[in-house]
Coordinates of C-alpha atoms in Angstrom, one line a residue:
X20 CA 13.5 50.4 14.4
X21 CA 9.9 51.1 15.4
X22 CA 7.6 48.2 16.1
X23 CA 3.9 48.1 15.5
X24 CA 1.7 46.3 18.0
X25 CA -1.8 45.0 17.2
X26 CA -4.6 46.9 18.9
X27 CA -6.0 44.9 21.8
X28 CA -9.7 44.2 21.8
X29 CA -11.8 46.0 24.5
X30 CA -12.5 44.0 27.6
X31 CA -16.3 43.5 27.9
X32 CA -17.7 42.3 31.3
X33 CA -21.3 41.0 31.3
X34 CA -23.4 41.4 34.4
X35 CA -20.9 43.7 36.2
X36 CA -23.1 44.3 39.3
X37 CA -23.5 40.6 40.1
X38 CA -19.8 39.8 39.7
X39 CA -17.6 39.3 42.7
X40 CA -15.3 42.1 41.4
X41 CA -18.0 44.6 42.2
X42 CA -20.0 42.9 45.0
X43 CA -17.1 42.7 47.4
X44 CA -15.9 46.3 47.0
X45 CA -19.5 47.4 47.2
X46 CA -19.9 45.7 50.6
X47 CA -16.7 47.3 51.8
X48 CA -18.0 50.8 50.7
X49 CA -21.3 50.0 52.4
X50 CA -19.5 49.0 55.6
X51 CA -17.4 52.2 55.6
X52 CA -20.5 54.4 55.3
X53 CA -22.7 52.4 57.7
X54 CA -20.1 52.3 60.5
X55 CA -19.5 56.1 60.2
X56 CA -23.2 57.0 60.4
X57 CA -24.6 59.1 63.2
X58 CA -23.4 60.5 66.5
X59 CA -21.9 57.3 67.7
X60 CA -20.4 56.4 64.3
X61 CA -16.8 55.1 64.3
X62 CA -14.1 57.3 63.0
X63 CA -12.1 56.6 59.9
X64 CA -8.5 57.5 59.1
X65 CA -8.0 58.4 55.4
X66 CA -4.5 58.6 54.0
X67 CA -2.5 57.6 50.9
X68 CA -0.2 54.7 50.6
X69 CA 3.0 56.7 50.5
X70 CA 2.3 58.6 53.7
X71 CA 1.4 62.3 53.8
X72 CA -1.5 64.0 55.6
X73 CA -4.0 61.8 57.6
X74 CA -7.6 62.8 57.9
X75 CA -9.6 61.4 60.9
X76 CA -13.3 61.9 60.3
X77 CA -16.7 60.3 60.0
X78 CA -18.1 63.0 57.6
X79 CA -19.2 62.1 54.2
X80 CA -17.5 65.0 52.3
X81 CA -14.0 64.0 53.8
X82 CA -14.6 60.3 53.4
X83 CA -15.8 60.4 49.8
X84 CA -13.0 62.8 48.7
X85 CA -10.4 60.5 50.3
X86 CA -11.6 57.3 48.6
X87 CA -9.6 56.0 45.6
X88 CA -12.0 54.1 43.4
X89 CA -10.9 52.2 40.3
X90 CA -14.0 50.2 39.3
X91 CA -16.2 52.2 36.9
X92 CA -19.5 51.1 38.6
X93 CA -18.3 52.2 42.0
X94 CA -17.0 55.4 40.4
X95 CA -20.5 56.1 39.1
X96 CA -21.9 55.5 42.6
X97 CA -19.3 57.7 44.4
X98 CA -19.6 60.4 41.8
X99 CA -23.4 60.6 42.3
X100 CA -22.9 61.0 46.1
X101 CA -20.1 63.5 45.6
X102 CA -22.4 65.7 43.4
X103 CA -25.1 65.5 46.1
X104 CA -22.7 66.6 48.8
X105 CA -21.4 69.5 46.7
X106 CA -24.9 70.8 46.4
X107 CA -26.4 70.1 49.9
X108 CA -23.3 69.4 52.1
X109 CA -25.5 67.1 54.4
X110 CA -27.0 63.6 54.2
X111 CA -24.2 62.1 52.1
X112 CA -23.9 59.0 54.3
X113 CA -27.7 58.5 54.2
X114 CA -27.7 58.6 50.4
X115 CA -24.7 56.3 50.2
X116 CA -26.0 53.7 52.7
X117 CA -29.5 53.6 51.2
X118 CA -28.1 53.3 47.6
X119 CA -25.8 50.4 48.7
X120 CA -28.7 48.7 50.5
X121 CA -31.0 48.9 47.5
X122 CA -28.3 47.5 45.1
X123 CA -27.5 44.6 47.5
X124 CA -31.0 43.6 48.3
X125 CA -32.6 44.1 44.9
X126 CA -30.1 41.7 43.4
X127 CA -31.6 38.9 45.6
X128 CA -35.1 39.5 44.3
X129 CA -36.5 37.0 41.8
X130 CA -37.5 39.8 39.5
X131 CA -36.0 41.3 36.3
X132 CA -33.9 44.5 36.9
X133 CA -36.3 46.5 34.7
X134 CA -39.3 45.5 36.8
X135 CA -37.4 46.3 40.0
X136 CA -36.4 49.7 38.8
X137 CA -39.9 50.6 37.6
X138 CA -41.4 49.7 40.9
X139 CA -38.7 51.4 42.9
X140 CA -39.3 54.6 40.9
X141 CA -43.0 54.4 41.7
X142 CA -42.3 53.9 45.4
X143 CA -39.8 56.9 45.3
X144 CA -42.5 59.1 43.8
X145 CA -44.9 57.9 46.5
X146 CA -42.4 59.0 49.2
X147 CA -41.6 62.3 47.5
X148 CA -45.3 63.1 47.1
X149 CA -45.9 62.3 50.8
X150 CA -43.0 64.4 52.0
X151 CA -44.2 67.5 50.1
X152 CA -47.9 67.0 51.2
X153 CA -49.5 68.7 54.2
X154 CA -50.4 65.3 55.7
X155 CA -46.7 64.4 56.2
X156 CA -46.1 63.8 59.9
X157 CA -42.3 63.5 59.8
X158 CA -41.5 67.1 58.8
X159 CA -41.7 70.4 60.7
X160 CA -42.3 73.9 59.4
X161 CA -39.6 76.4 60.2
X162 CA -40.8 79.2 62.5
X163 CA -38.7 82.2 61.5
X164 CA -40.1 84.2 64.5
X165 CA -38.0 82.2 66.9
X166 CA -34.6 80.5 66.8
X167 CA -35.5 77.1 68.3
X168 CA -35.6 75.3 64.9
X169 CA -32.3 76.8 63.9
X170 CA -30.7 75.8 67.2
X171 CA -32.1 72.2 67.1
X172 CA -30.9 71.7 63.5
X173 CA -27.4 73.1 64.1
X174 CA -27.0 71.1 67.3
X175 CA -28.1 67.9 65.5
X176 CA -25.4 68.5 62.8
X177 CA -22.7 69.2 65.4
X178 CA -23.6 66.1 67.6
X179 CA -23.5 63.8 64.6
X180 CA -19.7 64.1 64.2
X181 CA -17.8 62.7 67.2
X182 CA -14.4 63.7 65.7
X183 CA -15.1 67.3 66.8
X184 CA -14.6 66.0 70.4
X185 CA -17.0 68.5 71.9
X186 CA -18.5 68.5 75.4
X187 CA -22.2 69.2 75.8
X188 CA -21.4 72.7 76.9
X189 CA -19.1 73.3 73.9
X190 CA -21.8 72.0 71.5
X191 CA -24.3 74.5 72.9
X192 CA -21.8 77.3 72.7
X193 CA -20.8 76.6 69.0
X194 CA -24.4 76.0 68.1
X195 CA -25.3 79.6 69.3
X196 CA -22.3 81.0 67.3
X197 CA -23.4 79.2 64.1
X198 CA -27.0 80.4 64.4
X199 CA -25.8 84.0 65.2
X200 CA -23.6 83.9 62.1
X201 CA -26.5 82.7 60.0
X202 CA -28.8 85.5 61.3
X203 CA -26.0 88.0 60.7
X204 CA -25.8 87.0 57.1
X205 CA -29.5 87.4 56.4
X206 CA -30.5 90.9 55.3
X207 CA -32.9 92.7 57.6
X208 CA -35.0 93.9 54.7
X209 CA -36.5 91.7 52.0
X210 CA -35.9 92.9 48.4
X211 CA -36.2 91.4 45.0
X212 CA -32.5 90.7 44.7
X213 CA -31.6 89.4 48.2
X214 CA -27.8 88.9 48.7
X215 CA -26.8 86.8 51.6
X216 CA -23.8 87.8 53.6
X217 CA -20.7 85.7 54.0
X218 CA -19.0 83.9 56.9
X219 CA -15.2 83.5 56.7
X220 CA -13.9 80.6 58.8
X221 CA -10.7 81.4 60.7
X222 CA -9.4 78.2 62.4
X223 CA -7.1 78.6 65.4
X224 CA -5.4 75.5 66.8
X225 CA -4.5 75.0 70.4
X226 CA -7.1 77.2 72.1
X227 CA -10.2 76.1 74.0
X228 CA -13.4 75.7 72.0
X229 CA -15.0 78.2 74.3
X230 CA -12.6 80.9 73.0
X231 CA -14.3 80.7 69.6
X232 CA -16.0 83.9 68.6
X233 CA -17.7 85.9 65.8
X234 CA -16.1 89.1 64.6
X235 CA -17.7 91.5 62.1
X236 CA -15.5 92.1 59.1
X237 CA -12.5 90.1 57.7
X238 CA -9.4 88.8 59.5
X239 CA -6.2 88.5 57.4
X240 CA -3.4 86.5 59.0
X241 CA -0.1 88.4 59.0
X242 CA 3.3 86.9 59.2
X243 CA 5.3 87.8 62.3
X244 CA 7.8 89.8 60.3
X245 CA 5.2 91.9 58.7
X246 CA 3.4 92.3 62.0
X247 CA 6.5 93.6 63.8
X248 CA 8.4 95.6 61.1
X249 CA 6.1 96.8 58.4
X250 CA 2.6 97.0 59.8
X251 CA 2.1 100.6 60.7
X252 CA -1.5 101.7 61.1
X253 CA -0.8 105.1 62.6
X254 CA -1.2 106.9 59.3
X255 CA -4.6 105.4 58.6
X256 CA -7.6 107.8 58.7
X257 CA -10.2 107.3 61.4
X258 CA -12.9 106.6 58.9
X259 CA -13.6 106.1 55.2
X260 CA -10.5 104.1 54.4
X261 CA -10.1 103.5 50.7
X262 CA -9.1 100.0 49.5
X263 CA -7.9 98.5 46.2
X264 CA -8.2 94.8 45.6
X265 CA -6.0 93.0 43.1
X266 CA -6.3 89.5 41.8
X267 CA -3.4 90.0 39.3
X268 CA 0.2 89.5 40.3
X269 CA 2.1 92.6 41.1
X270 CA 5.5 90.9 41.3
X271 CA 6.7 92.0 37.9
X272 CA 6.6 88.6 36.2
X273 CA 4.9 87.7 32.9
X274 CA 2.7 85.1 34.4
X275 CA -0.5 86.5 32.8
X276 CA 0.7 86.4 29.2
X277 CA -0.7 82.9 28.6
X278 CA 1.2 80.5 26.4
X279 CA 2.3 83.0 23.7
X280 CA 5.6 84.6 23.1
X281 CA 6.9 88.0 24.1
X282 CA 9.1 89.9 21.5
X283 CA 11.7 92.1 23.2
X284 CA 13.3 94.9 21.3
X285 CA 17.1 95.4 21.4
X286 CA 18.2 97.5 24.3
X287 CA 14.9 97.0 26.3
X288 CA 15.0 95.5 29.8
X289 CA 11.7 93.8 30.4
X290 CA 12.1 93.8 34.1
X291 CA 12.8 97.5 34.1
X292 CA 9.8 98.2 31.9
X293 CA 7.5 96.2 34.2
X294 CA 8.8 97.9 37.3
X295 CA 8.1 101.3 35.7
X296 CA 4.5 100.2 35.1
X297 CA 4.2 98.9 38.7
X298 CA 5.6 102.2 40.1
X299 CA 3.2 104.1 37.8
X300 CA 0.4 102.0 39.2
X301 CA 1.5 102.9 42.8
X302 CA 1.6 106.6 41.9
X303 CA -2.0 106.3 40.5
X304 CA -3.1 104.7 43.8
X305 CA -1.5 107.4 45.8
X306 CA -3.1 110.2 43.6
X307 CA -6.5 108.5 44.1
X308 CA -5.9 108.6 47.9
X309 CA -6.0 104.8 48.3
X310 CA -4.9 103.8 51.8
X311 CA -4.6 100.0 51.5
X312 CA -3.6 97.7 48.6
X313 CA -4.6 94.1 49.0
X314 CA -3.1 91.6 46.5
X315 CA -4.1 88.0 46.1
X316 CA -0.6 87.3 44.8
X317 CA 2.9 88.7 45.3
X318 CA 3.9 92.4 45.3
X319 CA 7.3 93.5 43.9
X320 CA 9.7 94.6 46.7
X321 CA 10.3 98.0 45.1
X322 CA 6.5 98.6 44.8
X323 CA 6.1 97.6 48.5
X324 CA 8.9 100.0 49.5
X325 CA 7.3 102.8 47.5
X326 CA 3.9 102.3 49.0
X327 CA 5.4 102.2 52.5
X328 CA 7.2 105.5 51.8
X329 CA 3.8 107.0 50.7
X330 CA 2.2 105.7 54.0
X331 CA 0.1 103.1 52.2
X332 CA -0.5 99.7 53.7
X333 CA 0.3 96.8 51.3
X334 CA -1.0 93.2 52.0
X335 CA 0.0 90.4 49.7
X336 CA -0.7 86.6 49.3
X337 CA -4.3 87.0 50.3
X338 CA -6.1 83.6 50.5
X339 CA -8.4 82.9 47.5
X340 CA -11.2 82.2 49.9
X341 CA -11.1 85.8 51.2
X342 CA -11.3 87.5 47.8
X343 CA -15.1 87.3 47.3
X344 CA -16.0 88.1 51.0
X345 CA -13.6 91.1 51.0
X346 CA -15.1 92.4 47.7
X347 CA -18.6 92.0 49.0
X348 CA -17.7 93.6 52.3
X349 CA -15.9 96.7 50.9
X350 CA -17.6 97.1 47.6
X351 CA -14.3 96.9 45.8
X352 CA -14.1 95.3 42.4
X353 CA -11.4 92.7 41.9
X354 CA -8.8 94.3 39.6
X355 CA -7.4 91.7 37.2
X356 CA -5.2 93.8 35.0
X357 CA -2.8 96.7 35.3
X358 CA -4.7 98.6 32.6
X359 CA -8.1 98.3 34.2
X360 CA -7.7 100.8 37.0
X361 CA -10.8 103.0 37.6
X362 CA -11.8 105.1 40.6
X363 CA -15.1 103.2 40.8
X364 CA -13.4 99.9 41.5
X365 CA -12.1 101.0 44.9
X366 CA -13.9 99.9 48.1
X367 CA -14.1 101.4 51.5
X368 CA -13.6 100.4 55.2
X369 CA -14.6 101.9 58.4
X370 CA -11.5 101.0 60.3
X371 CA -8.4 98.8 60.4
X372 CA -6.9 97.4 63.6
X373 CA -4.7 94.6 64.9
X374 CA -6.0 91.5 66.5
X375 CA -4.4 88.3 67.9
X376 CA -5.7 84.8 68.7
X377 CA -3.4 82.3 70.3
X378 CA 0.0 82.7 68.6
X379 CA -1.5 84.2 65.3
X380 CA -1.8 87.8 64.5
X381 CA -4.4 89.3 62.2
X382 CA -5.2 92.4 60.3
X383 CA -8.8 93.2 61.2
X384 CA -10.7 95.0 58.3
X385 CA -13.8 96.5 59.9
X386 CA -16.7 97.2 57.4
X387 CA -18.8 100.3 57.1
X388 CA -22.1 98.5 56.7
X389 CA -22.2 94.9 55.6
X390 CA -23.2 91.3 56.6
X391 CA -19.7 89.7 56.3
X392 CA -18.2 88.3 59.5
X393 CA -15.2 86.2 60.6
X394 CA -15.9 83.0 62.6
X395 CA -12.9 82.3 64.7
X396 CA -13.1 78.6 65.4
X397 CA -10.8 77.2 68.1
X398 CA -10.1 73.6 69.1
X399 CA -7.5 71.8 71.1
X400 CA -5.7 69.9 68.2
X401 CA -5.5 69.9 64.4
X402 CA -7.7 66.8 63.8
X403 CA -10.6 68.0 65.9
X404 CA -10.3 71.6 64.6
X405 CA -10.4 70.5 60.9
X406 CA -13.4 68.4 61.6
X407 CA -15.1 71.2 63.5
X408 CA -14.5 73.6 60.5
X409 CA -16.1 71.1 58.1
X410 CA -19.1 70.5 60.4
X411 CA -19.7 74.2 60.9
X412 CA -19.6 74.8 57.1
X413 CA -22.1 72.0 56.7
X414 CA -24.4 73.6 59.3
X415 CA -24.0 77.0 57.7
X416 CA -25.0 75.6 54.3
X417 CA -27.9 73.7 55.8
X418 CA -29.3 76.8 57.5
X419 CA -29.0 78.7 54.2
X420 CA -31.2 76.2 52.5
X421 CA -34.0 76.9 55.0
X422 CA -34.5 80.3 53.3
X423 CA -35.4 78.5 50.1
X424 CA -37.2 75.5 51.5
X425 CA -38.4 76.2 55.1
X426 CA -38.9 72.7 56.2
X427 CA -37.1 70.2 58.5
X428 CA -37.3 66.5 58.8
X429 CA -37.4 64.5 62.0
X430 CA -33.9 63.0 62.6
X431 CA -32.5 60.2 64.6
X432 CA -33.8 57.5 62.1
X433 CA -37.5 58.5 62.7
X434 CA -38.1 59.9 59.2
X435 CA -36.8 56.7 57.5
X436 CA -38.8 54.3 59.7
X437 CA -41.9 56.5 59.3
X438 CA -41.5 56.5 55.5
X439 CA -41.1 52.7 55.6
X440 CA -44.3 52.3 57.5
X441 CA -46.1 54.6 55.1
X442 CA -44.8 52.6 52.1
X443 CA -45.9 49.3 53.7
X444 CA -49.4 50.8 54.4
X445 CA -49.9 52.2 50.9
X446 CA -48.5 49.1 49.2
X447 CA -51.2 46.9 50.8
X448 CA -53.9 48.9 49.0
X449 CA -52.4 49.2 45.6
X450 CA -55.0 49.7 42.9
X451 CA -55.2 47.3 40.0
X452 CA -54.8 50.1 37.5
X453 CA -51.5 51.0 39.1
X454 CA -50.4 47.4 38.8
X455 CA -51.3 47.4 35.1
X456 CA -49.3 50.6 34.5
X457 CA -46.3 49.0 36.3
X458 CA -46.8 45.7 34.4
X459 CA -46.5 43.6 37.5
X460 CA -48.5 41.3 39.7
X461 CA -49.6 41.9 43.3
X462 CA -46.9 39.4 44.5
X463 CA -44.2 41.1 42.5
X464 CA -45.2 44.5 43.8
X465 CA -45.2 43.3 47.4
X466 CA -41.7 41.8 47.0
X467 CA -40.3 45.0 45.7
X468 CA -42.1 47.3 48.2
X469 CA -41.0 45.1 51.1
X470 CA -37.5 45.3 49.8
X471 CA -37.7 49.1 49.5
X472 CA -39.1 49.5 53.0
X473 CA -36.5 47.2 54.5
X474 CA -33.7 49.3 52.9
X475 CA -35.1 52.4 54.6
X476 CA -35.3 50.6 57.9
X477 CA -31.8 49.2 57.5
X478 CA -30.5 52.7 56.9
X479 CA -32.1 53.8 60.2
X480 CA -30.7 50.8 62.0
X481 CA -27.2 51.9 60.8
X482 CA -27.4 54.5 63.6
X483 CA -26.9 51.8 66.2
X484 CA -23.2 50.8 66.7
X485 CA -23.1 49.4 70.2
X486 CA -25.0 46.2 69.8
X487 CA -28.3 47.6 71.0
X488 CA -31.8 46.6 69.7
X489 CA -33.9 48.8 67.5
X490 CA -37.7 49.0 67.6
X491 CA -40.5 50.8 65.8
X492 CA -43.9 51.7 67.3
X493 CA -47.0 50.7 65.4
X494 CA -48.7 54.1 65.8
X495 CA -46.3 56.7 64.4
X496 CA -43.6 54.5 62.9
X497 CA -40.7 56.2 64.8
X498 CA -37.2 54.8 65.6
X499 CA -36.4 53.6 69.1
X500 CA -33.2 52.2 70.6
X501 CA -32.7 49.8 73.4
X502 CA -29.6 48.8 75.3
X503 CA -27.6 45.7 74.2
X504 CA -28.9 42.2 75.3
X505 CA -32.5 43.4 75.8
X506 CA -35.2 40.7 75.8
X507 CA -38.8 41.1 74.8
X508 CA -39.9 40.6 78.4
X509 CA -38.1 43.6 79.7
X510 CA -38.7 46.0 76.7
X511 CA -41.9 47.4 78.1
X512 CA -40.5 47.7 81.6
X513 CA -37.4 49.5 80.3
X514 CA -39.6 51.8 78.2
X515 CA -41.8 52.8 81.1
X516 CA -39.0 53.1 83.8
X517 CA -36.6 55.2 81.7
X518 CA -39.3 57.3 80.0
X519 CA -37.1 56.9 76.9
X520 CA -37.8 59.0 73.8
X521 CA -37.7 58.1 70.1
X522 CA -34.7 59.0 67.9
X523 CA -36.0 62.5 67.1
X524 CA -37.0 63.1 70.8
X525 CA -40.6 64.0 69.8
X526 CA -42.4 61.0 71.3
X527 CA -42.2 59.3 74.7
X528 CA -42.8 55.7 75.4
X529 CA -46.0 54.8 77.1
X530 CA -47.7 51.7 78.5
X531 CA -50.2 51.3 75.6
X532 CA -47.5 51.5 72.8
X533 CA -47.4 48.5 70.5
X534 CA -43.8 47.6 69.4
X535 CA -42.1 45.7 66.7
X536 CA -38.5 44.9 66.2
X537 CA -37.2 47.1 63.4
X538 CA -36.5 45.0 60.3
X539 CA -38.9 42.2 61.3
X540 CA -42.4 41.7 59.7
X541 CA -45.3 43.5 61.2
X542 CA -48.9 44.1 60.3
X543 CA -49.1 47.2 58.0
X544 CA -50.6 50.3 59.6
X545 CA -51.3 53.9 58.6
X546 CA -49.1 56.3 60.7
X547 CA -50.8 59.2 62.3
X548 CA -51.2 62.3 60.2
X549 CA -49.6 65.7 60.8
X550 CA -52.8 67.1 62.4
X551 CA -52.6 64.4 65.1
X552 CA -49.0 65.2 66.1
X553 CA -49.1 68.9 65.6
X554 CA -49.7 69.6 69.3
X555 CA -46.6 67.6 70.1
X556 CA -44.5 70.0 67.9
X557 CA -46.0 73.0 69.7
X558 CA -45.0 71.8 73.1
X559 CA -41.8 70.1 72.0
X560 CA -38.5 69.9 73.8
X561 CA -35.2 70.1 71.8
X562 CA -35.5 67.8 68.8
X563 CA -33.0 65.9 66.6
X564 CA -33.6 67.3 63.1
X565 CA -32.4 66.7 59.6
X566 CA -32.2 68.9 56.6
X567 CA -35.4 68.5 54.5
X568 CA -33.7 69.6 51.3
X569 CA -30.7 67.4 51.9
X570 CA -32.6 64.2 52.7
X571 CA -35.2 64.8 50.1
X572 CA -32.5 65.0 47.4
X573 CA -30.5 62.2 49.0
X574 CA -33.5 59.9 48.7
X575 CA -33.8 60.7 45.0
X576 CA -30.1 60.3 44.4
X577 CA -30.0 56.9 46.2
X578 CA -32.9 55.4 44.3
X579 CA -32.0 56.8 40.9
X580 CA -28.3 55.8 41.2
X581 CA -29.2 52.3 42.4
X582 CA -31.6 51.9 39.4
X583 CA -28.9 53.1 37.0
X584 CA -26.4 50.6 38.4
X585 CA -28.9 47.7 38.5
X586 CA -29.7 48.4 34.8
X587 CA -26.0 48.0 33.7
X588 CA -25.6 45.0 31.4
X589 CA -22.0 45.4 30.4
X590 CA -18.9 47.3 31.3
X591 CA -16.6 47.9 28.3
X592 CA -13.0 48.8 29.0
X593 CA -10.5 49.9 26.4
X594 CA -7.2 48.0 27.2
X595 CA -5.0 50.0 24.8

């Protein structure tokens, strides 16, 4: 006999952000991000409770994807950061740390959440306006006539992830390969419909990093059995090799019929009918003088045997990540149905050859004229190799963004401390009309602006993991690190003797520099404008740089997400 249960009332939690159920997990999330930040960030191992694959990383994309979050407020926060990473690849930890700092510190202010959010949005707009202005002294225009900016940015990305386990020589080598692959993808001529090329990552475990290389075209890994028994290239023409690319299964199954039913007439063998269609397809390919059939899925053994007899090369189980680059490289249209076969959908190759790296064998498809290349990435073990692949993909995405937004931000914590100094300077001269618009007093505005600046400085201080002190200069507002246990008496001596540079490597310490411990109170000052530091950019040595687009959006995501969470009054959970 069925029983009927009364519907349970929804669980309503008031003030969710201030409750211990969210504050404690928020601090843990903040600690994870903070301790992973920068080139000396501590590595994390991410795995599930029942065993399985373990990821060792300090990269935001891997960390965020590996987190299991149950609280809806934290889900909102992580979702915002994940969306940022999916669009920009970089600056995910920056956005996460800044957002957590803002939530944590704003809750301690004696101001209403609405007032804090309003002032923070005003300060955010102030920062964004400054970053896009010509007077901004913490950004650098990309010079496309030389490669130094590309190399500095790529090196900065690679050096920020210690799990790659690269030496200085290896960092320089991989940096050059990443920049070369970027330049290879960019068309030589500018047209109205510019189409960037593609780079296909080919990871090879067990080889030295110095054996990594760039190869024009696409590499398709071949099983040992196919390599030894069925891969015969002697019948291939020397040029103009015709290719057909299938995304539909050629195994003879009915996997593409959807959820409907198939009516079979008496005396009809479905498998035999499907095989006849496949063999008819093979005959059509032979009549059209196709030399190679590439299928994303499985090919029926009888069809493979027929194609082999007709001296046609058949490749099956192509990785999904290779479909689009292969289509772009050859000009072949992806064929998704047995009935949609047209001569115009074929592509062409210049040559096919064999290639091996380590213990893996590849079919090398050499293009006629294209900007698709394979990036063979080698590293000594699986953990460092996977991290290196992720980092190179991030660097690739970051370089692509320069074509749309050709600016770079000073890295190493300098952009954050510079912005904090700028906010403090502008906040001391706030106009009364602006205060009226914000509906706050001078004291309230100062509380919120100091909190905002402190959060930026705290994010920069997260780069220090070894107990060292952090300073800011009161001329440019850059970030400086000192060894652990330094005292104010030896700071100037240390600065002069070591000729230490700031975090971005643009400025050198000098005898007349005035210092302040980062995070402590100092007299507001107006940082030098871009015209005053322009000559330093012209004569610069290698810099530590950040993606302008990534950090610009990360700043917006952090402030907007923090405001959204601070404004939450209730969390309503359906218990049924």
